[in-house]
Short mmCIF file of C-alpha atoms and ligand atoms in Angstrom, two decimals:
data_model
loop_
_atom_site.label_atom_id
_atom_site.label_comp_id
_atom_site.label_asym_id
_atom_site.label_seq_id
_atom_site.Cartn_x
_atom_site.Cartn_y
_atom_site.Cartn_z
CA UNK U 1 -0.53 0.01 0.12
CA UNK U 2 1.37 3.21 -1.07
CA UNK U 3 1.29 6.19 1.12
CA UNK U 4 -1.22 8.42 1.31
CA UNK U 5 -1.57 11.97 2.76
CA UNK U 6 -3.98 15.14 3.37
CA UNK U 7 -3.23 17.99 1.27
CA UNK U 8 -4.60 21.23 2.83
CA UNK U 9 -4.64 22.45 -1.13
CA UNK U 10 -7.50 19.97 -2.13
CA UNK U 11 -8.55 19.04 1.29
CA UNK U 12 -8.66 15.77 0.82
CA UNK U 13 -6.72 12.60 1.43
CA UNK U 14 -4.37 11.93 -1.87
CA UNK U 15 -2.28 9.18 -2.97
CA UNK U 16 0.92 10.70 -2.41
CA UNK U 17 2.88 10.30 -6.39
CA UNK U 18 6.15 12.40 -6.06
CA UNK U 19 7.34 14.43 -9.33
CA UNK U 20 10.16 13.30 -9.61
CA UNK U 21 9.52 8.89 -8.31
CA UNK U 22 13.62 8.90 -7.43
CA UNK U 23 13.71 11.92 -5.63
CA UNK U 24 10.95 12.92 -3.07
CA UNK U 25 11.91 17.35 -2.21
CA UNK U 26 10.23 18.44 1.22
CA UNK U 27 10.37 21.78 2.77
CA UNK U 28 9.53 22.92 6.71
CA UNK U 29 9.49 26.25 7.91
CA UNK U 30 11.49 26.25 11.02
CA UNK U 31 11.79 28.80 14.07
CA UNK U 32 12.44 32.25 14.64
CA UNK U 33 15.48 32.25 16.16
CA UNK U 34 14.98 35.32 18.95
CA UNK U 35 13.88 32.87 22.31
CA UNK U 36 13.92 29.20 22.63
CA UNK U 37 12.16 26.87 20.69
CA UNK U 38 9.22 25.34 22.85
CA UNK U 39 7.41 21.67 22.89
CA UNK U 40 4.70 23.56 20.88
CA UNK U 41 7.47 24.02 17.81
CA UNK U 42 8.67 20.74 18.44
CA UNK U 43 5.41 19.14 17.58
CA UNK U 44 5.34 20.51 14.31
CA UNK U 45 9.03 19.37 13.90
CA UNK U 46 8.63 15.86 14.94
CA UNK U 47 5.80 16.04 12.59
CA UNK U 48 8.15 16.71 9.87
CA UNK U 49 10.84 14.19 11.17
CA UNK U 50 7.66 11.17 11.11
CA UNK U 51 7.13 12.28 7.25
CA UNK U 52 11.22 11.96 6.55
CA UNK U 53 11.21 9.21 7.81
CA UNK U 54 8.37 7.52 6.99
CA UNK U 55 9.15 8.08 2.99
CA UNK U 56 12.57 6.66 3.26
CA UNK U 57 10.72 3.93 5.17
CA UNK U 58 8.72 3.72 1.73
CA UNK U 59 12.24 3.43 0.24
CA UNK U 60 12.18 7.01 -1.23
CA UNK U 61 15.21 9.23 -1.16
CA UNK U 62 14.39 12.63 0.03
CA UNK U 63 16.01 16.15 -0.02
CA UNK U 64 14.53 17.43 2.85
CA UNK U 65 15.42 21.58 3.34
CA UNK U 66 14.34 23.24 6.70
CA UNK U 67 15.00 26.75 7.37
CA UNK U 68 15.76 29.02 10.27
CA UNK U 69 14.80 32.40 10.48
CA UNK U 70 17.01 34.89 11.51
CA UNK U 71 15.08 38.35 10.04
CA UNK U 72 12.35 39.87 8.80
CA UNK U 73 9.74 37.95 11.15
CA UNK U 74 7.58 40.71 12.75
CA UNK U 75 5.95 41.27 15.92
CA UNK U 76 2.54 42.31 13.94
CA UNK U 77 1.24 38.71 13.44
CA UNK U 78 0.20 38.46 16.88
CA UNK U 79 -2.04 41.23 15.81
CA UNK U 80 -3.15 40.66 12.64
CA UNK U 81 -0.47 42.32 10.57
CA UNK U 82 2.75 40.33 9.64
CA UNK U 83 3.87 43.43 7.99
CA UNK U 84 3.97 45.45 11.51
CA UNK U 85 5.91 45.71 14.31
CA UNK U 86 9.50 45.16 15.66
CA UNK U 87 11.86 42.93 13.67
CA UNK U 88 11.86 40.13 16.55
CA UNK U 89 15.86 39.45 16.26
CA UNK U 90 16.48 43.19 16.60
CA UNK U 91 13.49 43.71 19.50
CA UNK U 92 15.77 40.70 21.41
CA UNK U 93 19.08 42.15 20.89
CA UNK U 94 17.79 45.34 21.94
CA UNK U 95 16.07 43.90 25.55
CA UNK U 96 19.41 40.94 25.95
CA UNK U 97 22.04 43.66 25.05
CA UNK U 98 23.75 41.60 22.26
CA UNK U 99 24.07 41.73 18.85
CA UNK U 100 21.06 40.07 16.57
CA UNK U 101 23.41 37.60 15.21
CA UNK U 102 25.01 36.39 18.59
CA UNK U 103 20.94 35.98 19.58
CA UNK U 104 20.39 33.62 16.40
CA UNK U 105 23.58 31.78 17.23
CA UNK U 106 22.91 31.32 20.39
CA UNK U 107 19.13 29.85 20.16
CA UNK U 108 20.01 27.98 17.05
CA UNK U 109 22.77 26.56 19.52
CA UNK U 110 20.03 25.43 22.11
CA UNK U 111 17.70 24.40 19.31
CA UNK U 112 19.99 21.87 17.08
CA UNK U 113 20.41 20.16 21.26
CA UNK U 114 16.86 19.77 21.56
CA UNK U 115 16.60 19.06 17.76
CA UNK U 116 19.00 16.29 18.65
CA UNK U 117 17.31 14.70 21.70
CA UNK U 118 14.50 14.43 20.10
CA UNK U 119 15.97 12.12 17.69
CA UNK U 120 14.60 14.07 14.80
CA UNK U 121 16.76 13.19 11.71
CA UNK U 122 18.69 15.92 9.82
CA UNK U 123 17.29 17.38 7.37
CA UNK U 124 19.55 17.45 4.09
CA UNK U 125 20.38 21.29 4.97
CA UNK U 126 19.62 23.77 7.53
CA UNK U 127 19.20 26.79 5.70
CA UNK U 128 19.68 30.41 7.36
CA UNK U 129 17.40 33.54 6.17
CA UNK U 130 20.66 35.90 6.65
CA UNK U 131 22.38 33.23 3.68
CA UNK U 132 19.98 33.82 0.73
CA UNK U 133 19.60 38.03 1.01
CA UNK U 134 20.92 37.93 -2.55
CA UNK U 135 18.46 35.26 -3.45
CA UNK U 136 15.57 37.12 -2.19
CA UNK U 137 16.47 40.07 -3.69
CA UNK U 138 16.77 38.51 -6.78
CA UNK U 139 12.97 36.71 -6.54
CA UNK U 140 11.60 40.34 -5.52
CA UNK U 141 13.51 41.81 -8.94
CA UNK U 142 11.54 39.42 -11.16
CA UNK U 143 8.33 40.45 -9.41
CA UNK U 144 9.11 43.98 -10.07
CA UNK U 145 9.78 42.97 -13.77
CA UNK U 146 6.46 41.42 -13.94
CA UNK U 147 4.37 43.89 -12.47
CA UNK U 148 3.59 42.58 -9.50
CA UNK U 149 5.03 45.02 -6.69
CA UNK U 150 4.46 48.84 -5.74
CA UNK U 151 6.33 51.03 -3.19
CA UNK U 152 4.94 52.28 -0.36
CA UNK U 153 6.98 54.65 2.12
CA UNK U 154 7.78 51.50 4.28
CA UNK U 155 8.92 49.27 1.61
CA UNK U 156 7.92 47.17 -1.13
CA UNK U 157 4.76 45.46 -1.42
CA UNK U 158 3.52 42.57 -3.08
CA UNK U 159 0.04 43.21 -4.56
CA UNK U 160 -2.13 40.06 -4.32
CA UNK U 161 -4.96 41.87 -6.71
CA UNK U 162 -2.81 41.04 -9.52
CA UNK U 163 -2.40 37.34 -8.56
CA UNK U 164 -5.45 35.31 -9.84
CA UNK U 165 -5.37 32.55 -7.14
CA UNK U 166 -4.58 34.71 -3.82
CA UNK U 167 -6.74 32.39 -1.69
CA UNK U 168 -5.98 28.69 -3.27
CA UNK U 169 -4.79 27.34 0.23
CA UNK U 170 -6.77 28.93 2.87
CA UNK U 171 -9.63 30.31 1.18
CA UNK U 172 -9.32 33.46 2.48
CA UNK U 173 -11.02 36.40 1.24
CA UNK U 174 -9.84 40.55 1.48
CA UNK U 175 -12.94 40.81 3.97
CA UNK U 176 -11.84 38.30 6.26
CA UNK U 177 -8.27 39.35 6.39
CA UNK U 178 -9.87 42.68 7.07
CA UNK U 179 -11.75 41.15 10.20
CA UNK U 180 -9.57 38.68 11.29
CA UNK U 181 -7.04 41.86 11.65
CA UNK U 182 -6.65 43.36 15.50
CA UNK U 183 -5.25 46.83 13.86
CA UNK U 184 -5.96 49.35 11.31
CA UNK U 185 -4.57 48.60 8.09
CA UNK U 186 -2.30 50.13 6.24
CA UNK U 187 -3.70 52.45 4.73
CA UNK U 188 -0.88 52.67 1.84
CA UNK U 189 -1.59 48.89 1.05
CA UNK U 190 -3.79 48.35 -2.37
CA UNK U 191 -5.37 45.19 -0.66
CA UNK U 192 -5.86 44.10 2.88
CA UNK U 193 -4.10 41.08 1.95
CA UNK U 194 -0.57 42.62 0.12
CA UNK U 195 2.29 41.97 1.77
CA UNK U 196 5.64 43.37 2.01
CA UNK U 197 8.70 41.70 0.39
CA UNK U 198 11.06 44.35 1.15
CA UNK U 199 11.10 46.58 4.60
CA UNK U 200 12.82 50.32 4.52
CA UNK U 201 15.44 50.60 7.07
CA UNK U 202 13.78 53.36 9.81
CA UNK U 203 15.12 56.55 9.04
CA UNK U 204 16.20 57.00 13.03
CA UNK U 205 17.96 53.80 13.99
CA UNK U 206 20.15 51.44 13.01
CA UNK U 207 19.63 47.70 12.70
CA UNK U 208 22.02 45.07 13.63
CA UNK U 209 21.10 43.62 10.21
CA UNK U 210 20.46 45.28 7.62
CA UNK U 211 21.44 45.24 3.38
CA UNK U 212 21.79 47.41 0.06
CA UNK U 213 18.75 46.62 -2.65
CA UNK U 214 18.10 48.47 -5.77
CA UNK U 215 15.27 50.10 -3.39
CA UNK U 216 17.18 51.46 -0.59
CA UNK U 217 18.80 49.93 2.61
CA UNK U 218 16.59 47.60 4.64
CA UNK U 219 15.88 43.77 5.40
CA UNK U 220 13.32 41.26 3.17
CA UNK U 221 9.91 40.15 4.42
CA UNK U 222 9.63 36.71 6.17
CA UNK U 223 7.24 35.34 3.60
CA UNK U 224 9.89 35.91 1.26
CA UNK U 225 12.78 33.63 2.61
CA UNK U 226 10.89 30.43 2.31
CA UNK U 227 10.37 30.89 -1.64
CA UNK U 228 13.47 31.75 -1.94
CA UNK U 229 15.10 29.29 -0.19
CA UNK U 230 12.93 26.36 -1.13
CA UNK U 231 12.76 26.83 -5.11
CA UNK U 232 17.20 27.50 -4.68
CA UNK U 233 17.76 24.57 -2.93
CA UNK U 234 14.73 22.35 -3.96
CA UNK U 235 13.75 24.13 -7.54
CA UNK U 236 10.64 25.54 -8.87
CA UNK U 237 8.17 23.29 -7.64
CA UNK U 238 8.47 20.76 -4.99
CA UNK U 239 6.38 17.63 -3.77
CA UNK U 240 5.86 18.12 0.21
CA UNK U 241 6.06 21.75 2.28
CA UNK U 242 5.53 21.41 5.95
CA UNK U 243 4.33 23.50 8.88
CA UNK U 244 2.44 24.17 11.51
CA UNK U 245 -1.59 25.06 10.86
CA UNK U 246 -0.98 28.47 11.86
CA UNK U 247 0.94 29.56 9.06
CA UNK U 248 -2.19 28.66 6.28
CA UNK U 249 -3.78 31.18 6.66
CA UNK U 250 -1.18 34.10 5.14
CA UNK U 251 2.41 32.78 5.63
CA UNK U 252 1.84 29.94 2.69
CA UNK U 253 -0.50 31.85 1.54
CA UNK U 254 1.82 34.41 0.56
CA UNK U 255 5.10 31.63 -0.42
CA UNK U 256 2.13 30.69 -3.20
CA UNK U 257 1.42 33.73 -4.44
CA UNK U 258 4.93 35.39 -4.54
CA UNK U 259 6.10 31.96 -5.60
CA UNK U 260 3.73 31.15 -8.73
CA UNK U 261 4.06 34.68 -9.65
CA UNK U 262 7.56 34.74 -10.03
CA UNK U 263 7.63 31.27 -11.75
CA UNK U 264 4.62 30.48 -13.31
CA UNK U 265 4.59 27.41 -11.57
CA UNK U 266 2.69 25.42 -9.46
CA UNK U 267 5.03 25.94 -5.93
CA UNK U 268 4.42 23.10 -3.70
CA UNK U 269 1.93 20.01 -4.29
CA UNK U 270 0.82 18.43 -1.09
CA UNK U 271 0.75 21.17 1.90
CA UNK U 272 0.57 19.42 5.18
CA UNK U 273 -0.27 21.02 7.65
CA UNK U 274 -0.06 19.92 11.59
CA UNK U 275 -2.25 20.87 14.52
CA UNK U 276 -1.36 23.02 17.79
CA UNK U 277 -0.05 21.39 21.18
CA UNK U 278 -2.05 22.73 23.84
CA UNK U 279 -1.10 23.00 27.16
CA UNK U 280 -3.59 22.36 30.34
CA UNK U 281 -6.11 22.71 27.35
CA UNK U 282 -5.06 26.36 26.36
CA UNK U 283 -2.75 27.77 24.22
CA UNK U 284 0.95 27.79 24.85
CA UNK U 285 2.36 31.38 26.56
CA UNK U 286 6.16 31.90 27.90
CA UNK U 287 4.15 35.22 29.66
CA UNK U 288 1.76 32.45 32.04
CA UNK U 289 5.34 30.16 31.86
CA UNK U 290 3.32 26.90 29.97
CA UNK U 291 5.58 27.76 26.94
CA UNK U 292 7.85 24.35 28.01
CA UNK U 293 11.52 23.44 26.22
CA UNK U 294 12.94 20.25 25.90
CA UNK U 295 15.36 21.28 28.59
CA UNK U 296 12.31 21.78 31.15
CA UNK U 297 11.15 18.61 30.03
CA UNK U 298 14.87 17.23 31.02
CA UNK U 299 14.50 18.77 33.98
CA UNK U 300 11.88 17.26 35.59
CA UNK U 301 13.48 14.29 34.90
CA UNK U 302 11.64 12.66 32.08
CA UNK U 303 14.01 11.39 28.44
CA UNK U 304 13.20 14.09 25.61
CA UNK U 305 11.81 10.57 23.44
CA UNK U 306 9.00 10.60 26.22
CA UNK U 307 8.22 13.37 24.80
CA UNK U 308 8.65 12.24 21.34
CA UNK U 309 6.18 9.22 22.16
CA UNK U 310 3.46 11.90 23.06
CA UNK U 311 3.16 13.16 20.22
CA UNK U 312 2.59 9.96 18.65
CA UNK U 313 -0.89 9.70 21.18
CA UNK U 314 -2.91 11.77 18.81
CA UNK U 315 -3.01 12.30 14.92
CA UNK U 316 -1.49 15.09 13.51
CA UNK U 317 -4.67 16.95 12.52
CA UNK U 318 -6.10 16.90 15.46
CA UNK U 319 -5.02 19.49 18.69
CA UNK U 320 -3.26 17.72 21.22
CA UNK U 321 -3.35 18.92 25.02
CA UNK U 322 0.50 18.51 27.09
CA UNK U 323 -0.11 17.97 30.56
CA UNK U 324 2.72 16.76 32.96
CA UNK U 325 0.58 14.22 33.89
CA UNK U 326 -0.24 12.76 30.58
CA UNK U 327 3.32 12.79 30.21
CA UNK U 328 3.59 10.84 33.32
CA UNK U 329 1.58 8.42 32.12
CA UNK U 330 2.90 7.96 28.52
CA UNK U 331 6.49 7.30 30.33
CA UNK U 332 5.24 4.65 32.12
CA UNK U 333 4.28 3.28 28.79
CA UNK U 334 7.49 3.43 27.30
CA UNK U 335 9.50 2.12 30.90
CA UNK U 336 6.28 -1.17 29.73
CA UNK U 337 7.80 -0.87 26.46
CA UNK U 338 11.82 -1.10 27.52
CA UNK U 339 10.86 -4.19 30.06
CA UNK U 340 9.23 -5.89 27.78
CA UNK U 341 11.77 -6.05 25.58
CA UNK U 342 14.34 -6.01 28.01
CA UNK U 343 12.76 -9.03 29.33
CA UNK U 344 13.26 -11.29 25.93
CA UNK U 345 15.46 -13.92 26.25
CA UNK U 346 15.83 -14.85 22.47
CA UNK U 347 18.40 -13.63 20.37
CA UNK U 348 16.82 -11.21 17.66
CA UNK U 349 15.63 -13.63 14.85
CA UNK U 350 16.50 -13.26 10.85
CA UNK U 351 13.09 -12.26 9.64
CA UNK U 352 10.66 -9.31 10.82
CA UNK U 353 7.00 -10.64 11.22
CA UNK U 354 5.42 -9.44 7.89
CA UNK U 355 1.56 -9.67 8.95
CA UNK U 356 2.75 -7.03 11.59
CA UNK U 357 4.82 -5.08 9.53
CA UNK U 358 2.01 -4.58 6.81
CA UNK U 359 -0.22 -3.76 9.88
CA UNK U 360 2.56 -1.41 10.74
CA UNK U 361 3.13 0.33 7.22
CA UNK U 362 -0.70 1.11 6.17
CA UNK U 363 -1.00 2.95 10.11
CA UNK U 364 1.91 5.08 7.96
CA UNK U 365 1.16 5.60 4.74
CA UNK U 366 -2.38 6.21 6.10
CA UNK U 367 -2.16 9.61 6.35
CA UNK U 368 0.98 9.18 8.95
CA UNK U 369 -1.50 7.16 11.55
CA UNK U 370 0.82 7.66 14.32
CA UNK U 371 -1.43 6.38 17.22
CA UNK U 372 -2.58 3.50 15.48
CA UNK U 373 1.15 2.20 14.84
CA UNK U 374 1.87 2.55 18.16
CA UNK U 375 -1.62 0.39 19.20
CA UNK U 376 -0.02 -2.27 16.10
CA UNK U 377 3.47 -1.95 18.32
CA UNK U 378 1.57 -3.05 21.58
CA UNK U 379 -0.66 -5.83 19.75
CA UNK U 380 2.75 -6.76 18.59
CA UNK U 381 4.22 -7.46 21.47
CA UNK U 382 0.73 -9.01 23.30
CA UNK U 383 0.67 -11.40 20.11
CA UNK U 384 1.98 -14.76 19.96
CA UNK U 385 5.23 -13.97 17.63
CA UNK U 386 8.11 -15.45 19.05
CA UNK U 387 10.89 -13.26 20.87
CA UNK U 388 13.02 -13.02 18.24
CA UNK U 389 10.87 -12.16 15.64
CA UNK U 390 9.01 -9.39 17.42
CA UNK U 391 12.79 -8.09 18.66
CA UNK U 392 13.23 -7.98 14.52
CA UNK U 393 9.89 -6.58 14.20
CA UNK U 394 10.21 -3.74 16.42
CA UNK U 395 13.66 -2.88 15.41
CA UNK U 396 12.16 -2.31 11.91
CA UNK U 397 9.42 -0.20 13.86
CA UNK U 398 11.89 1.73 15.34
CA UNK U 399 13.60 3.59 12.10
CA UNK U 400 10.08 5.41 12.11
CA UNK U 401 9.17 5.58 15.81
CA UNK U 402 13.21 6.54 16.51
CA UNK U 403 12.22 5.55 20.65
CA UNK U 404 15.75 3.65 21.10
CA UNK U 405 14.67 0.43 21.66
CA UNK U 406 17.73 -0.77 20.60
CA UNK U 407 19.15 0.05 23.43
CA UNK U 408 17.10 -2.13 25.64
CA UNK U 409 16.68 -5.29 23.23
CA UNK U 410 18.84 -8.07 24.82
CA UNK U 411 20.00 -5.92 27.44
CA UNK U 412 22.36 -6.94 30.09
CA UNK U 413 23.66 -4.69 33.16
CA UNK U 414 27.28 -4.47 32.91
CA UNK U 415 29.55 -6.30 35.56
CA UNK U 416 31.00 -2.75 37.20
CA UNK U 417 27.26 -2.19 37.60
CA UNK U 418 25.90 -5.18 39.04
CA UNK U 419 29.62 -4.85 41.80
CA UNK U 420 28.16 -1.52 42.33
CA UNK U 421 25.13 -2.71 43.09
CA UNK U 422 26.03 -5.61 45.47
CA UNK U 423 28.11 -3.22 47.16
CA UNK U 424 24.84 -0.78 47.93
CA UNK U 425 23.37 -3.84 48.90
CA UNK U 426 25.72 -5.08 51.77
CA UNK U 427 25.85 -1.37 53.02
CA UNK U 428 22.04 -1.48 53.00
CA UNK U 429 22.04 -4.83 55.36
CA UNK U 430 24.82 -3.00 57.70
CA UNK U 431 22.60 -0.20 57.80
CA UNK U 432 25.28 2.32 56.87
CA UNK U 433 22.20 3.81 54.99
CA UNK U 434 24.71 7.09 53.60
CA UNK U 435 27.01 4.93 52.31
CA UNK U 436 24.34 3.06 50.43
CA UNK U 437 22.77 6.01 49.25
CA UNK U 438 26.16 7.34 48.08
CA UNK U 439 26.39 3.98 46.01
CA UNK U 440 23.21 4.56 44.14
CA UNK U 441 23.93 7.82 43.36
CA UNK U 442 26.64 6.73 41.80
CA UNK U 443 25.02 4.02 39.63
CA UNK U 444 22.22 6.66 38.89
CA UNK U 445 25.39 9.06 37.28
CA UNK U 446 26.20 6.17 35.11
CA UNK U 447 22.84 5.91 33.91
CA UNK U 448 20.99 3.00 35.66
CA UNK U 449 18.54 2.66 38.54
CA UNK U 450 18.54 -0.27 41.42
CA UNK U 451 15.59 -1.08 42.85
CA UNK U 452 14.94 -2.95 45.95
CA UNK U 453 12.54 -6.23 45.80
CA UNK U 454 11.52 -9.08 47.90
CA UNK U 455 14.32 -11.34 46.57
CA UNK U 456 16.91 -9.10 46.94
CA UNK U 457 18.07 -6.33 44.10
CA UNK U 458 17.14 -5.36 40.52
CA UNK U 459 18.91 -3.13 38.02
CA UNK U 460 17.23 -1.20 35.13
CA UNK U 461 18.21 1.24 32.84
CA UNK U 462 17.14 4.85 33.32
CA UNK U 463 14.65 6.43 31.14
P1 LIG L 1 7.45 30.19 14.60
O1 LIG L 1 8.96 30.05 15.54
O2 LIG L 1 6.87 31.09 15.51
O3 LIG L 1 7.68 31.09 13.32
O4 LIG L 1 6.98 28.69 14.78
C1 LIG L 1 8.00 27.89 14.26
C2 LIG L 1 6.56 26.34 13.63
O5 LIG L 1 6.38 25.97 14.34
C3 LIG L 1 5.65 26.97 12.43
O6 LIG L 1 5.46 26.12 12.21
C4 LIG L 1 4.65 27.08 13.81
O7 LIG L 1 3.36 26.75 13.25
C5 LIG L 1 4.89 26.15 15.11
N1 LIG L 1 4.15 26.21 15.90
C6 LIG L 1 4.14 27.39 16.83
N2 LIG L 1 3.64 26.94 17.93
C7 LIG L 1 2.62 25.93 17.91
C8 LIG L 1 2.09 24.85 18.93
N3 LIG L 1 1.39 25.33 20.15
N4 LIG L 1 2.01 23.89 18.68
C9 LIG L 1 2.60 23.25 17.29
N5 LIG L 1 3.15 24.18 15.90
C10 LIG L 1 3.57 25.16 16.13
ZN1 LIG L 2 7.70 29.82 5.97
#
């Protein structure tokens, strides 16, 4: 059974057929690096990772680009107009007393660490907006040549009235945009849906990041970067473009408008949007202290793969509600999985179980149904398939799940850990509790847990 994907453009689940049967091209709108990336953002990037891995699982080669926004994303999109407000990077630089590039480097570094901890496969390339300024200028020049742009006092704008298909993704009309906006529309814009391609630097301020252009010193608008990077790295038409559902209405609509106006070709064939992660039933919010990061998860004692498993508990097109209690439940399931796998005595057999492999792939291929894929895993564990074949099948599943199952297979406690556990046990018998505790901590630092049972002690790998 081949892969089927929900395409936001047709609003239907479609058979996936790449333009080039040998190489799938895919792009994800990545983070704006003015602050820590939260676990909501990572729900979307983990969706991209599932799609990436599932494409590979189906035998495709994939060229995958994720961008990093380090310029031009203004604060105005929170108030309904993405062309207004401060550049998030410039504002953070001012607040933290560092250069915009320093800010970006710092948060990129933190992002990469969390990215790896969640077992997200590296894209073919991470592209940074400030490394593609010339390509963005070239794209504006092309649009200007074709008559799609006009100038206002604060920048060069795209005239959405000239693009016949405006609204084909979002279904947004100008009226709807006007209604949704919480600010007065910019009176210099010809249509409320028009958006900035190039913004002029303010007269009274020197920005950390600004460039010369045929229109004056300034910086590119946020929407422009994704078109420029996607088309330069992956070609005019790509197969899959991913992002959170909030990007569908404006950002992706604008990407389509400027790309297709410039090239005359279709920009993206399958648009995939992930539903939001909520916290305690509401919107994630930094100011309310619910903008949790992967580091917060770790500080509270959870392995980041627990979060990865948590993301799999809901289909990507339904909202998922994060609570610490829900995370603990998932952690318990994962522990149980590791315990079962660790208890198997047989060696992995040469052959995986074909029937379960097929069920698993069917779940993946029916629009990335991760909850069903996980259910198939539990079904397998309970089945009468031989232990050796179960292990082999689980390892194959883990090419997509990436839950580190391999670490727990045929697991034997190393001798030096067992020795420490024995020493601790002796201390306990002698009632020397502080020393027993010290040894327990040493064992813990080495990545293991000792549990006391009626028949002695048991050592487990920490998760
Ligand atoms: P930003 O850094 O705001 O540009 O967002 C980066 C990515 O994270 C985009 O694809 C957003 O759609 C996505 N995103 C933002 N908040 C959430 C959330 N609460 N749940 C899921 N995805 C989100
Ligand atoms: Zn984008």
